[in-house]
Amino acid sequence: MKKIVTVIGARPQFIKAAVLSRILQGRFQEILLHTGQHFDSDMSEIFFTELNIPAPKYNLGISGGSHAEMTGAMLVGIEKVLLEEKPDALLLYGDTNSTLAGALAAVKLHIPVIHVEAGNRLGAMSNPEEVNRITADHLSTLLFCASKSALEFLKRENLGERACFVGNVMYDAFLHFSSNSRQALSELRGYDNALIRVPEKYCYMTCHRAENTAEDSTLLEIFRAVDSLDYPTIYPVHPRNRERAQRLHREYGFKRILLLPPVGYLDSITLTKHAACVVTDSGGLQCEAFYAGVQCVTVFEHVVWPETLVDNRNQMCAPRAAEILQKLSAKQVIDPNYQPFGDGHACEKIVDRLERWFG
Ligand code: UDP
């Protein structure tokens, strides 16, 4: 059986591994390597237990520091594992520093790289993830695209022959785990374990990108927008942004915004499905709002998922209160036949293709 080392390190990568590892099982020997990029129990452990992801054989415990410090330490750690395991291929997801380090380590050891969620482009090298995705794509042997626009980007960069469209693995995950999450949630755990009652009508918000959270002023604009909706907002806060979010919340008394620690994936998709609207800067969550047919405003300058931007289903927005509110008030139209992220079987398509490729 061919051996694959899979590098994971961040929340969305755990979710992707939860669905792809199941399909790899029995057909490939998969070894999970966790870089440690996300390490808190509510950013890492909960995903492994709740989504039944096999325990990683390796955990490098690398998090924090500058991009260079993190990527450099991961590069060294991943190389050691690859030298020991001698896999037939290395599998990577998305666009994090763990992805970049994995691609660099493997290619120097002549280990073929498989990139899942390849080809997304923002057109802005100022975005650190853009550097990671472009580099990883160009170092990869097999590229699996979540959308047709991603495949087009790869063709333009002369990578079309190594690439194919399979659909979004996150869509597979959404469909697979949705069966566990039909009922709306009645309560959630807040900070200090306090119980928070989930209102019947609410906005579900996540916001963690540096572009929106590095300054008080941008986060304040986003808070002001959702605080003036006529229903409350549920906001699980990324640990990176906790201090600022709690301080602004306290200083300005945003009583209609319910701050809480990160929730698990099952709670996150349940919250999305029952939300009146979603306000986010997350790539994953804007797609989940789309799958669930819930209107979304994405507070970010660059388009990550152009397919979602139809009929007001997802609208890109600057971090300005008036613009966010104006976009939330636009009416969305849903065409049920429009399914740009595949048929929910991206993982099967990936594993079939890998089997053919290995011969
Ligand atoms: N998510 C979660 N708990 C939360 C917030 C988000 O499980 O408290 C999920 C969300 O449903 C989506 C994924 O995390 O599936 C998105 O991850 P993140 O926003 O960290 O990364 P991005 O999508 O921006 O790469």
Coordinates of C-alpha atoms and ligand atoms in Angstrom, one line a residue:
M1 CA 0.0 0.0 0.0
K2 CA 1.3 3.4 -0.9
K3 CA 2.2 5.7 2.0
I4 CA 1.1 9.3 2.2
V5 CA 2.1 11.8 4.9
T6 CA -0.6 14.5 5.4
V7 CA 0.4 17.9 6.9
I8 CA -2.3 19.7 8.9
G9 CA -2.0 22.5 11.4
A10 CA -5.0 24.8 11.3
R11 CA -8.7 24.5 12.0
P12 CA -10.0 24.3 8.4
Q13 CA -7.3 21.7 7.6
F14 CA -8.6 19.5 10.4
I15 CA -12.1 19.7 8.9
K16 CA -10.8 18.8 5.5
A17 CA -8.8 15.9 6.9
A18 CA -11.9 14.6 8.7
V19 CA -13.6 13.8 5.4
L20 CA -10.6 12.9 3.1
S21 CA -8.8 10.7 5.7
R22 CA -12.0 8.5 5.9
I23 CA -11.9 7.9 2.1
L24 CA -8.1 7.3 2.1
Q25 CA -8.4 4.7 4.8
G26 CA -7.9 1.1 3.5
R27 CA -6.6 2.4 0.1
F28 CA -3.5 4.3 1.3
Q29 CA -1.5 4.2 4.4
E30 CA -1.9 7.8 5.7
I31 CA 0.3 9.3 8.4
L32 CA -1.0 12.6 9.9
L33 CA 1.5 15.2 10.9
H34 CA 0.2 18.1 13.0
T35 CA 2.5 21.1 12.9
G36 CA 0.9 22.5 16.0
Q37 CA 0.0 25.9 14.4
H38 CA -3.4 25.8 16.1
F39 CA -3.0 24.2 19.5
D40 CA -5.7 25.3 22.0
S41 CA -8.2 22.6 22.8
D42 CA -11.1 24.6 21.1
M43 CA -9.0 25.3 18.0
S44 CA -7.5 21.8 17.6
E45 CA -8.4 18.9 20.0
I46 CA -12.2 19.3 19.7
F47 CA -12.0 18.7 16.0
F48 CA -10.1 15.4 16.4
T49 CA -12.6 14.1 19.0
E50 CA -15.8 15.5 17.5
L51 CA -15.0 14.6 13.9
N52 CA -13.3 11.3 14.6
I53 CA -10.0 12.3 13.0
P54 CA -7.3 9.7 13.7
A55 CA -4.7 10.9 16.2
P56 CA -1.7 12.4 14.4
K57 CA 1.4 10.3 14.6
Y58 CA 3.5 13.4 14.9
N59 CA 2.8 16.8 16.5
L60 CA 5.6 19.3 16.0
G61 CA 4.2 21.8 18.6
I62 CA 5.2 24.8 16.5
S63 CA 3.0 27.9 16.9
G64 CA 3.4 31.6 17.3
G65 CA 6.4 33.8 16.2
S66 CA 6.8 35.6 12.9
H67 CA 5.9 34.0 9.6
A68 CA 9.6 33.2 9.0
E69 CA 10.1 31.7 12.5
M70 CA 7.1 29.5 12.2
T71 CA 7.7 28.4 8.6
G72 CA 11.4 27.8 9.2
A73 CA 10.8 25.7 12.3
M74 CA 8.1 23.7 10.5
L75 CA 10.4 23.1 7.5
V76 CA 13.0 21.5 9.7
G77 CA 10.5 19.5 11.6
I78 CA 8.6 18.2 8.6
E79 CA 11.9 17.3 6.8
K80 CA 12.8 15.0 9.8
V81 CA 9.5 13.2 9.6
L82 CA 9.8 12.8 5.8
L83 CA 13.3 11.4 6.1
E84 CA 12.1 8.9 8.7
E85 CA 8.8 7.9 7.0
K86 CA 10.0 7.9 3.4
P87 CA 6.4 8.4 2.1
D88 CA 5.4 8.0 -1.6
A89 CA 3.7 11.4 -1.5
L90 CA 3.0 14.4 0.8
L91 CA -0.6 15.7 1.0
L92 CA -1.4 19.4 1.8
Y93 CA -4.5 21.5 2.3
G94 CA -5.1 25.1 1.5
D95 CA -2.8 28.0 2.2
T96 CA -1.3 28.2 5.7
N97 CA 2.3 28.3 6.8
S98 CA 2.0 24.6 7.4
T99 CA 1.1 24.1 3.7
L100 CA 4.1 26.2 2.5
A101 CA 6.6 24.4 4.8
G102 CA 5.3 21.0 3.8
A103 CA 5.6 21.8 0.1
L104 CA 9.2 23.1 0.5
A105 CA 10.3 20.2 2.6
A106 CA 8.9 17.5 0.3
V107 CA 10.0 18.9 -3.0
K108 CA 13.7 19.1 -1.9
L109 CA 13.5 15.5 -1.0
H110 CA 11.9 14.6 -4.4
I111 CA 8.7 13.5 -2.7
P112 CA 5.7 14.3 -4.9
V113 CA 3.3 16.9 -3.4
I114 CA -0.5 16.7 -3.6
H115 CA -2.2 20.0 -3.1
V116 CA -5.9 20.0 -2.1
E117 CA -7.8 23.3 -2.5
A118 CA -5.3 24.4 -5.1
G119 CA -5.5 27.4 -7.5
N120 CA -7.4 30.0 -5.4
R121 CA -6.0 33.5 -6.2
L122 CA -6.7 36.8 -4.6
G123 CA -4.4 38.8 -6.9
A124 CA -2.6 40.3 -3.9
M125 CA 0.8 39.3 -2.7
S126 CA 0.3 41.5 0.3
N127 CA -1.9 38.7 1.6
P128 CA 0.4 36.2 3.4
E129 CA -1.8 33.2 2.4
E130 CA -1.5 34.2 -1.3
V131 CA 2.3 33.6 -1.1
N132 CA 1.7 30.2 0.5
R133 CA -0.9 29.1 -2.1
I134 CA 1.1 30.2 -5.2
T135 CA 4.3 28.6 -3.9
A136 CA 2.6 25.4 -2.9
D137 CA 0.8 25.1 -6.2
H138 CA 4.0 25.6 -8.2
L139 CA 5.8 22.9 -6.1
S140 CA 3.0 20.4 -6.4
T141 CA 2.7 17.4 -8.7
L142 CA -1.0 16.9 -8.4
L143 CA -3.4 19.8 -7.9
F144 CA -7.1 19.4 -6.8
C145 CA -9.3 22.4 -7.3
A146 CA -12.4 23.2 -5.3
S147 CA -13.9 25.5 -8.0
K148 CA -13.7 25.9 -11.7
S149 CA -12.3 29.5 -11.3
A150 CA -9.3 28.0 -9.4
L151 CA -8.6 25.6 -12.3
E152 CA -8.7 28.5 -14.7
F153 CA -6.1 30.4 -12.6
L154 CA -3.8 27.3 -12.7
K155 CA -4.2 27.0 -16.4
R156 CA -3.1 30.6 -16.8
E157 CA 0.0 29.8 -14.7
N158 CA 0.7 26.8 -17.0
L159 CA -0.2 24.3 -14.3
G160 CA -3.4 23.1 -16.0
E161 CA -1.9 19.7 -16.9
R162 CA -1.3 18.7 -13.3
A163 CA -4.7 20.1 -12.1
C164 CA -8.3 19.0 -12.1
F165 CA -11.6 20.3 -10.6
V166 CA -13.1 17.9 -8.1
G167 CA -15.3 20.2 -6.0
N168 CA -14.8 21.6 -2.5
V169 CA -13.8 19.1 0.2
M170 CA -15.4 21.6 2.7
Y171 CA -18.7 21.0 0.8
D172 CA -18.2 17.2 1.3
A173 CA -17.7 17.9 5.0
F174 CA -20.7 20.2 5.3
L175 CA -23.0 17.6 3.7
H176 CA -21.5 14.7 5.7
F177 CA -21.6 16.3 9.1
S178 CA -24.9 18.2 8.5
S179 CA -26.9 15.0 9.3
N180 CA -25.7 15.4 12.9
S181 CA -26.8 19.0 13.2
R182 CA -30.4 19.4 12.1
Q183 CA -31.7 20.9 15.4
A184 CA -31.0 24.5 16.2
L185 CA -28.8 25.0 19.2
S186 CA -30.5 26.2 22.4
E187 CA -27.4 27.1 24.4
L188 CA -23.7 27.6 24.0
R189 CA -20.8 27.8 26.5
G190 CA -19.5 31.3 27.0
Y191 CA -16.3 32.4 28.7
D192 CA -15.8 31.0 32.2
N193 CA -18.2 28.2 31.2
A194 CA -21.2 30.5 31.6
L195 CA -24.3 29.3 29.6
I196 CA -25.5 31.5 26.8
R197 CA -29.0 31.1 25.5
V198 CA -29.1 31.0 21.7
P199 CA -31.7 33.6 20.5
E200 CA -34.2 32.4 17.9
K201 CA -33.1 35.0 15.4
Y202 CA -29.4 35.9 15.3
C203 CA -26.5 36.9 13.1
Y204 CA -23.6 34.5 13.1
M205 CA -20.3 36.3 12.9
T206 CA -16.6 35.3 12.8
C207 CA -13.8 37.7 12.3
H208 CA -10.2 37.0 12.7
R209 CA -8.1 38.3 9.8
A210 CA -5.4 40.7 10.6
E211 CA -6.8 43.2 8.1
N212 CA -10.0 43.5 10.3
T213 CA -8.6 42.9 13.8
A214 CA -5.2 44.5 13.9
E215 CA -6.6 47.9 14.8
D216 CA -9.5 49.0 17.1
S217 CA -11.1 51.1 14.4
T218 CA -11.9 48.3 11.9
L219 CA -13.2 45.9 14.5
L220 CA -15.3 48.7 16.0
E221 CA -16.9 49.4 12.6
I222 CA -17.9 45.8 12.3
F223 CA -19.2 45.7 15.9
R224 CA -21.2 48.9 15.3
A225 CA -22.8 47.3 12.2
V226 CA -23.9 44.1 13.8
D227 CA -24.9 45.8 17.0
S228 CA -27.4 47.9 15.2
L229 CA -29.3 44.9 13.7
D230 CA -32.6 44.2 15.2
Y231 CA -31.5 40.8 16.5
P232 CA -28.4 39.7 18.5
T233 CA -25.1 38.5 17.0
I234 CA -23.2 35.4 18.1
Y235 CA -19.5 35.8 17.7
P236 CA -17.1 33.0 18.7
V237 CA -13.8 34.8 18.9
H238 CA -10.6 33.4 17.5
P239 CA -8.0 33.3 20.3
R240 CA -5.8 35.7 18.3
N241 CA -8.4 38.4 18.6
R242 CA -9.8 37.7 22.1
E243 CA -8.1 40.5 24.0
R244 CA -9.2 43.3 21.6
A245 CA -12.7 41.9 21.1
Q246 CA -13.3 41.7 24.8
R247 CA -11.9 45.1 25.6
L248 CA -13.9 46.9 22.9
H249 CA -17.0 45.0 23.9
R250 CA -16.6 46.1 27.5
E251 CA -15.6 49.7 26.7
Y252 CA -18.4 50.4 24.2
G253 CA -21.0 48.2 25.9
F254 CA -22.1 46.2 22.8
K255 CA -24.8 44.3 24.6
R256 CA -26.3 42.8 21.5
I257 CA -23.1 41.0 20.5
L258 CA -22.5 37.7 22.4
L259 CA -18.8 37.0 22.6
L260 CA -17.8 33.4 23.3
P261 CA -14.8 31.1 22.8
P262 CA -14.4 29.2 19.5
V263 CA -17.1 26.6 19.0
G264 CA -16.6 23.1 17.5
Y265 CA -17.3 22.5 13.8
L266 CA -20.7 20.8 14.4
D267 CA -21.9 23.8 16.4
S268 CA -20.5 26.1 13.8
I269 CA -22.4 24.6 10.8
T270 CA -25.5 24.3 13.0
L271 CA -25.3 28.0 13.9
T272 CA -24.8 28.8 10.2
K273 CA -27.8 26.8 9.0
H274 CA -30.2 28.5 11.5
A275 CA -28.8 32.1 11.2
A276 CA -30.7 35.0 9.8
C277 CA -27.4 36.1 8.2
V278 CA -23.6 35.6 8.4
V279 CA -21.0 38.3 8.7
T280 CA -17.5 36.9 8.4
D281 CA -14.0 37.3 7.0
S282 CA -13.4 33.5 6.9
G283 CA -13.0 31.7 3.6
G284 CA -14.6 28.6 4.9
L285 CA -17.6 30.2 6.6
Q286 CA -18.6 32.3 3.6
C287 CA -18.9 29.1 1.6
E288 CA -20.8 27.3 4.4
A289 CA -23.3 30.2 4.4
F290 CA -23.6 29.7 0.7
Y291 CA -24.2 25.9 1.1
A292 CA -26.8 26.6 3.7
G293 CA -28.6 29.3 1.6
V294 CA -28.0 31.9 4.3
Q295 CA -27.1 35.4 3.2
C296 CA -23.5 36.4 3.9
V297 CA -21.5 39.6 4.0
T298 CA -17.7 39.0 3.8
V299 CA -15.7 41.8 5.3
F300 CA -12.6 41.5 3.2
E301 CA -11.0 43.4 0.3
H302 CA -10.2 40.4 -1.9
V303 CA -12.4 37.8 -3.5
V304 CA -11.5 34.3 -2.4
W305 CA -14.6 32.4 -3.7
P306 CA -16.0 34.3 -6.7
E307 CA -18.6 31.6 -7.3
T308 CA -20.5 32.7 -4.1
L309 CA -20.9 36.2 -5.3
V310 CA -24.2 35.7 -7.2
D311 CA -27.6 37.2 -6.5
N312 CA -26.5 38.9 -3.3
R313 CA -25.8 35.5 -1.7
N314 CA -22.4 36.6 -0.6
Q315 CA -21.2 40.3 -0.9
M316 CA -17.7 41.5 -0.4
C317 CA -17.6 44.6 1.9
A318 CA -15.2 47.1 3.4
P319 CA -15.0 47.2 7.2
R320 CA -17.5 50.1 7.4
A321 CA -20.7 49.9 9.4
A322 CA -23.0 51.7 6.9
E323 CA -21.8 49.5 4.0
I324 CA -22.2 46.3 6.0
L325 CA -25.7 47.2 6.9
Q326 CA -26.7 48.3 3.4
K327 CA -25.4 45.0 2.0
L328 CA -27.2 42.9 4.6
S329 CA -30.4 44.6 3.6
A330 CA -30.2 43.5 0.0
K331 CA -32.4 40.5 -0.9
Q332 CA -30.7 37.3 -2.0
V333 CA -32.1 35.0 -4.7
I334 CA -31.2 31.3 -4.6
D335 CA -31.1 29.1 -7.7
P336 CA -31.0 25.5 -6.4
N337 CA -29.5 24.3 -9.6
Y338 CA -26.4 26.4 -9.2
Q339 CA -23.9 24.1 -7.5
P340 CA -20.4 25.4 -8.2
F341 CA -18.6 23.4 -5.5
G342 CA -19.2 19.9 -6.9
D343 CA -21.5 17.2 -5.9
G344 CA -20.3 16.5 -2.4
H345 CA -18.0 13.7 -3.6
A346 CA -14.7 15.6 -4.0
C347 CA -12.9 13.2 -1.6
E348 CA -13.8 10.1 -3.6
K349 CA -12.7 11.9 -6.8
I350 CA -9.3 12.8 -5.2
V351 CA -8.6 9.3 -4.0
D352 CA -9.7 7.7 -7.3
R353 CA -7.3 10.0 -9.1
L354 CA -4.5 9.2 -6.7
E355 CA -5.0 5.5 -7.3
R356 CA -4.8 6.0 -11.0
W357 CA -1.8 8.2 -10.7
F358 CA 0.2 5.7 -8.6
G359 CA -0.9 3.0 -11.1
Ligands
UDP1 N1 -15.4 27.4 12.7 C1 -15.5 26.6 13.8 N2 -15.6 27.2 15.0 C2 -15.6 28.6 15.1 C3 -15.5 29.4 14.0 C4 -15.4 28.7 12.7 O1 -15.5 25.4 13.7 O2 -15.7 29.1 16.3 C5 -15.3 26.7 11.4 C6 -16.2 27.2 10.2 O3 -17.5 26.7 10.3 C7 -15.4 26.8 9.0 C8 -13.9 26.9 9.5 O4 -14.0 26.9 10.9 O5 -15.6 25.5 8.7 C9 -13.3 28.1 9.0 O6 -12.0 28.3 9.6 P1 -11.2 29.6 9.7 O7 -12.2 30.7 9.7 O8 -10.3 29.5 10.9 O9 -10.3 29.7 8.5 P2 -10.5 30.2 7.0 O10 -11.8 29.6 6.4 O11 -10.6 31.7 7.0 O12 -9.3 29.6 6.3

